[in-house]
Short mmCIF file of C-alpha atoms in Angstrom, two decimals:
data_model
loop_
_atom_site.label_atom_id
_atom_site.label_comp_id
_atom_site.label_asym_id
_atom_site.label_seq_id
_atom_site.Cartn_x
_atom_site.Cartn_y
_atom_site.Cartn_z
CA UNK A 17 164.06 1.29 35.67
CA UNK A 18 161.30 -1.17 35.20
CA UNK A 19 162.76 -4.78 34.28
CA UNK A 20 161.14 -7.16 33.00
CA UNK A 21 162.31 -11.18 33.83
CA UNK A 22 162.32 -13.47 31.70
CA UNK A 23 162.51 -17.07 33.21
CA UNK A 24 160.91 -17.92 36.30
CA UNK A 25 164.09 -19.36 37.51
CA UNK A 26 165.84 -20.39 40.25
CA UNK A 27 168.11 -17.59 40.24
CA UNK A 28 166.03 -15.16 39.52
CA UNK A 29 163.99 -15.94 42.97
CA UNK A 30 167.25 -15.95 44.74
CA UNK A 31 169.40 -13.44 43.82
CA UNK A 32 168.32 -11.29 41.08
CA UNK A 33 164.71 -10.02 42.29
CA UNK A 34 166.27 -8.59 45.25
CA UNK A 35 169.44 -6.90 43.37
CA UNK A 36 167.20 -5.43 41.13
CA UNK A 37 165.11 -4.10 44.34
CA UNK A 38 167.99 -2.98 45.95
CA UNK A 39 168.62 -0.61 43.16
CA UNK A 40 166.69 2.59 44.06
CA UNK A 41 163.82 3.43 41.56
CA UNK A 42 163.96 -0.18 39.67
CA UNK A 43 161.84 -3.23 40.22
CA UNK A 44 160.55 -6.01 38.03
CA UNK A 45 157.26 -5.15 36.75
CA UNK A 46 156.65 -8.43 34.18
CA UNK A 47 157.66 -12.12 34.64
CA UNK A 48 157.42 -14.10 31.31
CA UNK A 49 158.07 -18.00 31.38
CA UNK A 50 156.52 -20.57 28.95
CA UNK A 51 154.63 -22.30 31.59
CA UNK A 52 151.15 -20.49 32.23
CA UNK A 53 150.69 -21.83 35.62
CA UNK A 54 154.07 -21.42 37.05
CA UNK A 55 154.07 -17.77 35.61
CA UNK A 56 151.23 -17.01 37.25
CA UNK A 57 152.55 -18.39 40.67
CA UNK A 58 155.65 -17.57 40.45
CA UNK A 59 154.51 -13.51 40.10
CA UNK A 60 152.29 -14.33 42.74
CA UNK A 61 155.21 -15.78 45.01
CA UNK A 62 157.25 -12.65 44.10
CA UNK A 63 154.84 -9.77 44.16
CA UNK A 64 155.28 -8.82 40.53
CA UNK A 65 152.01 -7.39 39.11
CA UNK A 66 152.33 -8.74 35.78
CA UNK A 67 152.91 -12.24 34.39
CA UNK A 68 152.60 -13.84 31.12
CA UNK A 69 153.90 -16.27 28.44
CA UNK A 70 153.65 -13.68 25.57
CA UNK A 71 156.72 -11.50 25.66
CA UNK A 72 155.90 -9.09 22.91
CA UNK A 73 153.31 -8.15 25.75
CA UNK A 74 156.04 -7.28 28.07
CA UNK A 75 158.09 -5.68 25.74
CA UNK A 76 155.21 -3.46 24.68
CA UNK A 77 154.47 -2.36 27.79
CA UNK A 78 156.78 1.56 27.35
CA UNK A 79 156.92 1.56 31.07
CA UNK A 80 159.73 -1.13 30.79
CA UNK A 81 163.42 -0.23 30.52
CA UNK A 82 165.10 -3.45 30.97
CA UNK A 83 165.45 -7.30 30.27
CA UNK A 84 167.42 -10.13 32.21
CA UNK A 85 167.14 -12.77 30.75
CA UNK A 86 167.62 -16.48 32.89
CA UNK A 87 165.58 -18.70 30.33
CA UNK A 88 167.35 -22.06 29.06
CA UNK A 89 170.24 -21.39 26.83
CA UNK A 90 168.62 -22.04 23.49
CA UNK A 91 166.03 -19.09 24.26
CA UNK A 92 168.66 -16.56 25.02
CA UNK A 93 169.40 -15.24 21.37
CA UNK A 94 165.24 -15.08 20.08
CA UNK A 95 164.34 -13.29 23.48
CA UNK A 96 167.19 -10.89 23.21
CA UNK A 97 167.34 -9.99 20.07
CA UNK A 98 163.67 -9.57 20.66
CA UNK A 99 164.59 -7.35 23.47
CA UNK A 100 166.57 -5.11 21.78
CA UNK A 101 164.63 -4.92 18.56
CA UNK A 102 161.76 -3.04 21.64
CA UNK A 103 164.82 -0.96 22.55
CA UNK A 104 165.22 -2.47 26.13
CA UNK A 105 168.32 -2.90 27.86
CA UNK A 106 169.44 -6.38 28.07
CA UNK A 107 171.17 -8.19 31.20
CA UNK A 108 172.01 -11.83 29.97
CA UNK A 109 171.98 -15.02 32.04
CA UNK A 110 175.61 -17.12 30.45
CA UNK A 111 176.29 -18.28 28.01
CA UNK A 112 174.86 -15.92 25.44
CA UNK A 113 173.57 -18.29 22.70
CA UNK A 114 174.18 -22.23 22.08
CA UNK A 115 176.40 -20.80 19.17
CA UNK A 116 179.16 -18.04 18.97
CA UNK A 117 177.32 -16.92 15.49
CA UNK A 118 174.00 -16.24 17.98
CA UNK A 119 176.15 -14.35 21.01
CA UNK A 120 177.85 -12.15 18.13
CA UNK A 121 174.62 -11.31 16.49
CA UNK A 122 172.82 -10.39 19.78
CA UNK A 123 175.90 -8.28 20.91
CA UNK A 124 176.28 -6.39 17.84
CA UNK A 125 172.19 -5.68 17.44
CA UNK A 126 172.92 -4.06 20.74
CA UNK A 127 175.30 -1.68 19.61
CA UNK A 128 173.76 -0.73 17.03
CA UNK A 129 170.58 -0.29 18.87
CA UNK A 130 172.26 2.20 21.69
CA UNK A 131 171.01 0.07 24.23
CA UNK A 132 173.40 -1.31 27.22
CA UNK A 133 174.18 -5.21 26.76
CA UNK A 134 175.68 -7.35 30.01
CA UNK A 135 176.59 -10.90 30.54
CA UNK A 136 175.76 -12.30 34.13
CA UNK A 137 179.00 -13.18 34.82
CA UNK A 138 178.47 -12.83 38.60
CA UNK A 139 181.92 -14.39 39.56
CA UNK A 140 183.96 -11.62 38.72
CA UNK A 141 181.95 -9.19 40.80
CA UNK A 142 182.91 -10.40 43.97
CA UNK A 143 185.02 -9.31 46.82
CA UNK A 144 187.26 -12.24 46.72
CA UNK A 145 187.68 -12.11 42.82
CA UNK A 146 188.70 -8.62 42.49
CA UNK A 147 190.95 -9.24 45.55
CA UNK A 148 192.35 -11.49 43.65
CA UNK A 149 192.66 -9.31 40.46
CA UNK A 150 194.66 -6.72 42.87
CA UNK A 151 196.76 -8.95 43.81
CA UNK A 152 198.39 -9.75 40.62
CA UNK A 153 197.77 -5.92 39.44
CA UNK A 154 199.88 -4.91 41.83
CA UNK A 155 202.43 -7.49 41.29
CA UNK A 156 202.45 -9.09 44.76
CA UNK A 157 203.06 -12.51 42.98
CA UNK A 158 205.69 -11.68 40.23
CA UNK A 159 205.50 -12.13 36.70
CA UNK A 160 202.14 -14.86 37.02
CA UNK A 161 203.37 -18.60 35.31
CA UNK A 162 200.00 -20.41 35.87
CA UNK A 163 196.46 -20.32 37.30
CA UNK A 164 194.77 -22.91 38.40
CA UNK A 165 190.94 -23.39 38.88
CA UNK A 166 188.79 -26.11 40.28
CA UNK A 167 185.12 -25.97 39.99
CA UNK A 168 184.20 -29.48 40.15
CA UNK A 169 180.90 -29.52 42.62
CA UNK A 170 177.58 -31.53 43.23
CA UNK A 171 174.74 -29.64 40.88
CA UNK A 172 172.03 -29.98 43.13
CA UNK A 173 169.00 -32.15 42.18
CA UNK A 174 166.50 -28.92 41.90
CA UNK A 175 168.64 -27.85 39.29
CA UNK A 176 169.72 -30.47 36.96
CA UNK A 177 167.16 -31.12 35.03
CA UNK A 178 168.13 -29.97 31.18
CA UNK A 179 172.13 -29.20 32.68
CA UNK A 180 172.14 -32.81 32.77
CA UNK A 181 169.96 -34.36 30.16
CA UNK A 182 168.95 -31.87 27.13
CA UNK A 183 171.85 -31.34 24.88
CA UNK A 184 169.28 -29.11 22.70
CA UNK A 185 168.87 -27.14 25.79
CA UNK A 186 172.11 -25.71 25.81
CA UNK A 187 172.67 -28.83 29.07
CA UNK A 188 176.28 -30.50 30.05
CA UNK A 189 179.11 -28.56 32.21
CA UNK A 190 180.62 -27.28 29.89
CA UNK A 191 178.23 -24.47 28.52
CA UNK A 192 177.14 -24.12 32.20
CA UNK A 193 180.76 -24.04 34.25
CA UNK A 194 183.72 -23.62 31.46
CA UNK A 195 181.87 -20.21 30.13
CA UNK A 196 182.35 -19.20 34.00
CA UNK A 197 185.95 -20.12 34.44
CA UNK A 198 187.10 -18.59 30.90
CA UNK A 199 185.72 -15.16 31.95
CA UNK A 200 187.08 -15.65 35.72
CA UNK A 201 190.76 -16.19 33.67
CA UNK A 202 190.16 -13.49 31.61
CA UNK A 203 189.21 -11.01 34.57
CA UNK A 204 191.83 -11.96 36.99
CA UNK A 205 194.93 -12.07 34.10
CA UNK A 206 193.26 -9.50 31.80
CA UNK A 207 194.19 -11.49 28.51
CA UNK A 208 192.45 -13.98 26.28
CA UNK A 209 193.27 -17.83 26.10
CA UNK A 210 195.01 -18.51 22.63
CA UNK A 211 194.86 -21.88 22.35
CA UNK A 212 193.26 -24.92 24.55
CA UNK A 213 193.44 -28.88 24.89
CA UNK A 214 190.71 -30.81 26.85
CA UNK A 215 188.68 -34.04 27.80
CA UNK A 216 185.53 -34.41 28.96
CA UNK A 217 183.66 -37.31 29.86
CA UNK A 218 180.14 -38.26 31.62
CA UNK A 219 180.84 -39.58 35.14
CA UNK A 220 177.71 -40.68 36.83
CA UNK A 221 175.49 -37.61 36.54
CA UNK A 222 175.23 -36.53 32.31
CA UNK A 223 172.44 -38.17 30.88
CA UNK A 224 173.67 -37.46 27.16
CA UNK A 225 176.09 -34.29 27.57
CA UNK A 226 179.18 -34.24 29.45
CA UNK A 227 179.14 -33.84 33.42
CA UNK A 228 182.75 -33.15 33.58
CA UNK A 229 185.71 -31.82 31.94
CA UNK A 230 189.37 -30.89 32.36
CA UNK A 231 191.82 -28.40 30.16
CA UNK A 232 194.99 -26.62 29.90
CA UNK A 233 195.04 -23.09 28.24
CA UNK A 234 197.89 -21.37 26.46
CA UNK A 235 197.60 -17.67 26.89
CA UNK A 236 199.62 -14.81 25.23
CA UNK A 237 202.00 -14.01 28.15
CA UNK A 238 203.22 -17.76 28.30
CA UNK A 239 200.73 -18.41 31.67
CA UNK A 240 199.46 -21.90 31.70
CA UNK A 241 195.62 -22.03 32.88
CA UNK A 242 194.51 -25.62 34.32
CA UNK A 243 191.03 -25.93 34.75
CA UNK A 244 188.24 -29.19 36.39
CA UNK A 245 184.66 -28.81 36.16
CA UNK A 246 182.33 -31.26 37.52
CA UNK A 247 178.69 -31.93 38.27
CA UNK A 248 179.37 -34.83 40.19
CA UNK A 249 181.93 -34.13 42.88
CA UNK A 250 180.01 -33.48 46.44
CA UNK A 251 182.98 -33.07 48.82
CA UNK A 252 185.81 -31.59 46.65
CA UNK A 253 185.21 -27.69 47.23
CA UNK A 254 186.17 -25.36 44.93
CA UNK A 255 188.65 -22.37 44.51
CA UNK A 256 191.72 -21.42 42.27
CA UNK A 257 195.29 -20.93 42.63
CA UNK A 258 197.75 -17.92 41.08
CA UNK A 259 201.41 -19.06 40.71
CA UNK A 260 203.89 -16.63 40.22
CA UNK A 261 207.70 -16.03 40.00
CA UNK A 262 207.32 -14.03 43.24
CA UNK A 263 204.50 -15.45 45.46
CA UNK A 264 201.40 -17.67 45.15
CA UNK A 265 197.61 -16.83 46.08
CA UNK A 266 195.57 -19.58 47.61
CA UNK A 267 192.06 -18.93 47.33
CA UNK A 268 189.12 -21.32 48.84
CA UNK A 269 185.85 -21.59 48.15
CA UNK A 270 185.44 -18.56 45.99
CA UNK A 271 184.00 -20.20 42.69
CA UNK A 272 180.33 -19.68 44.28
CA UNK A 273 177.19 -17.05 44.24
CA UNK A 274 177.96 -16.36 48.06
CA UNK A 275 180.57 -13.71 48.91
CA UNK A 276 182.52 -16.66 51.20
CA UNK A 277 185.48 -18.28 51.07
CA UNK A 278 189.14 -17.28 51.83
CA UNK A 279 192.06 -16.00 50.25
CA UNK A 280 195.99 -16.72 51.46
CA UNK A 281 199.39 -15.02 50.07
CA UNK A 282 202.36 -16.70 50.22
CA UNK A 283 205.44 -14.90 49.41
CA UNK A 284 209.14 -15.14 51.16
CA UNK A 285 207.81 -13.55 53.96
CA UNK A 286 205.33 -16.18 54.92
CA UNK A 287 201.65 -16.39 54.73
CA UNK A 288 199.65 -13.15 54.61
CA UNK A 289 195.62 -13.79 54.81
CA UNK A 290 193.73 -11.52 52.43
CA UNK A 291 190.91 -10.04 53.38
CA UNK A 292 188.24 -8.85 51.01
CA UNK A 293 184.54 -7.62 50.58
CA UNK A 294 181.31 -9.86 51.37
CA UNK A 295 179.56 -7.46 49.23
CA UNK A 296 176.67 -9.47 47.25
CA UNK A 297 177.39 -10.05 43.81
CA UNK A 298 174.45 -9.85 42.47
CA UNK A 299 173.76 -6.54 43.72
CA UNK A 300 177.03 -5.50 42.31
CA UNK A 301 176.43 -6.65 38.97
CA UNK A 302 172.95 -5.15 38.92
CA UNK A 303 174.68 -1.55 40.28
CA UNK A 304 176.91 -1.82 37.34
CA UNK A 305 174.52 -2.51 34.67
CA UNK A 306 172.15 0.11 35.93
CA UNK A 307 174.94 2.72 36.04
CA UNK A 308 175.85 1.67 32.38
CA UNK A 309 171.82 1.80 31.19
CA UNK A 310 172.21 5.53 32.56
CA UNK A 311 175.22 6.01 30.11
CA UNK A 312 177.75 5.92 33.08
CA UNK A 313 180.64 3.14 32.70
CA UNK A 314 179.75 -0.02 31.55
CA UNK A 315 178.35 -3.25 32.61
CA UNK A 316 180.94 -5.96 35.31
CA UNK A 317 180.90 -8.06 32.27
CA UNK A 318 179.95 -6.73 28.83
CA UNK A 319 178.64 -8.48 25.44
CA UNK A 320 182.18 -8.91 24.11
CA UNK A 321 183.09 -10.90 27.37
CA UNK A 322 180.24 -12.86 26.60
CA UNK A 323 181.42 -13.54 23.27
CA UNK A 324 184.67 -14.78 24.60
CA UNK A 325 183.74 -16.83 27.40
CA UNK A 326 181.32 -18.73 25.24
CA UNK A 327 184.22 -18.79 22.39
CA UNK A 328 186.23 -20.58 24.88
CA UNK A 329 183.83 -22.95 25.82
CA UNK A 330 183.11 -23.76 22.55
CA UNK A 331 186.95 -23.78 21.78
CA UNK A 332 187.18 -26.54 25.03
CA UNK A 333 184.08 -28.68 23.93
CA UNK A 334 186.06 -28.92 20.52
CA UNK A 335 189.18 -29.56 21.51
CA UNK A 336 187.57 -32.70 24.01
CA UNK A 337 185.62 -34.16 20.92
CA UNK A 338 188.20 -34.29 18.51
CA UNK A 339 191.55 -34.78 20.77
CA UNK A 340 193.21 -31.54 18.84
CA UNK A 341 194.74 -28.74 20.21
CA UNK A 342 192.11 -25.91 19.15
CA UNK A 343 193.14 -21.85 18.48
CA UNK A 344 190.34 -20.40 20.17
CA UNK A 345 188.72 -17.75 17.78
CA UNK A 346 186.46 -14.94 19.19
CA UNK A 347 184.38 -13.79 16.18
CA UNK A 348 186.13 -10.48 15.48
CA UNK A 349 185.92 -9.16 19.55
#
């Protein structure tokens, strides 16, 4: 396929050009960003023949099969419904839309379009994670009683920017790390959160959004979920924990884009180290959404996990304003 990227982003330079290149028979033919000078570089940079701030250009162009999209989160639901209106198929940068209403509408154009819709949730497309996921699968830890995640980091400065200042922009840690950690619960216990209380506060780095938040999940099996994300911690690490009636998992630094980190099980036979693929996620999550355009499988993470990660979000930034428990609802998925 032909793709077609729109954002001139940071991640797009550094991990989605080359796992759409490593695909055989797919590059990115058109970059589309706002900013006619950066566009223009940026292509140049990149070796992409075509570049432009119009992107009813690029999605003219018939040659073109496919969208990601990595713009700022209030762009995401006009360029993809845009997207699939041409009849491209759409890869998604998270969350889907600064509103559930948006993510639902985009999801459900797609399906009735016939065109393949993903969400870039990269997380659960690594080694580590779907180590993880086997683990509990196959019951190494028991009947699981909580999970536990910690993704309280540094954002570094070349990318805070709106994260950290534009609320309009879709900015603050919670649309950019809670969407994350909601579809990493959902992955790894294969149910949805039911209900959620939370606080979130602005600790040094927000400059009118939040910068960090912490909340405690209620899920259908009984499974408490704990989870801290941060902008502002530089030294803390990250990882999560699984806690079950017959073992625990101990997983470090696995909340990232690199396939690093380690995983430990401890059971009553000691500590077993797990090992686990240092596959790229990106390219994984690229494989899979190429193999769904084709009409085989479907994307790592499709619309309707995009819908419910953002639902929880939402549910979490909620629950933080008003000091209520919040029933997290998921617009019909």
């Amino acid at each position: 396929m032909n793709w077609v990227f729109v954002g001139a982003s940071t991640i797009a330079s550094q991990y989605m050009l080359d796992a759409v290149r490593q695909q055989v028979g797919n590059d990115v033919t058109w970059v589309v960003s706002n900013s006619p000078d950066r566009v223009k570089v940026w292509a140049s940079e990149h070796g992409i023949p075509n570049a432009t701030t119009d992107l009813s250009a690029a999605l003219s162009d018939p040659s073109v099969q496919a969208v990601y999209i990595s713009s700022t989160n209030e762009k995401h639901h006009g360029q993809a419904m845009a997207a699939i209106a041409a009849g491209k198929h759409v890869l998604c940068e998270k969350p889907l839309g600064m509103t559930q209403a948006e993510a639902v509408e985009m999801v459900r154009a797609a399906e009735a379009a016939g065109v393949a819709f993903g969400t870039n949730h990269h997380l659960r497309c690594s080694g580590s994670h779907r180590a993880i996921r086997d683990l509990i699968a196959d019951g190494r830890v028991g009947d699981v009683l909580s999970l536990r995640i910690h993704h309280a980091v540094h954002l570094p400065g070349n990318l805070q920017g709106w994260r950290i200042n534009s609320a309009d922009a879709g900015g603050g840690v919670i649309p950019d790390i809670v969407v994350h950690d909601a579809d990493v619960t959902r992955f790894l216990l294969k149910e949805d959160p039911v209900s959620v209380v939370a606080q979130m506060a602005s600790s040094g780095m927000g400059q009118g959004v939040e910068d960090s938040c912490m909340s405690v999940w209620t899920m259908p099996s009984g499974a408490m979920v704990m989870t801290h994300e941060s902008f502002t911690h530089p030294f803390a690490g990250s990882g999560l924990q699984v806690h079950g009636t017959k073992g625990s998992i101990f997983a470090e630094g696995v909340m990232t884009q690199r396939p690093v980190g380690q995983i430990a099980l401890v059971t009553e036979e000691g500590r077993e180290e797990i090992p686990f693929s240092d596959h790229s996620l990106y390219v994984q999550g690229v494989s899979e959404f190429v193999a769904a355009a084709a009409g085989q499988g479907r994307p790592a993470a499709d619309g309707p996990d995009g819908v419910k990660s953002l639902s929880v979000a939402l549910s979490v930034r909620e629950a933080a304003a008003s000091g209520q428990r919040i029933n997290v609802d998921y617009g019909g998925f």
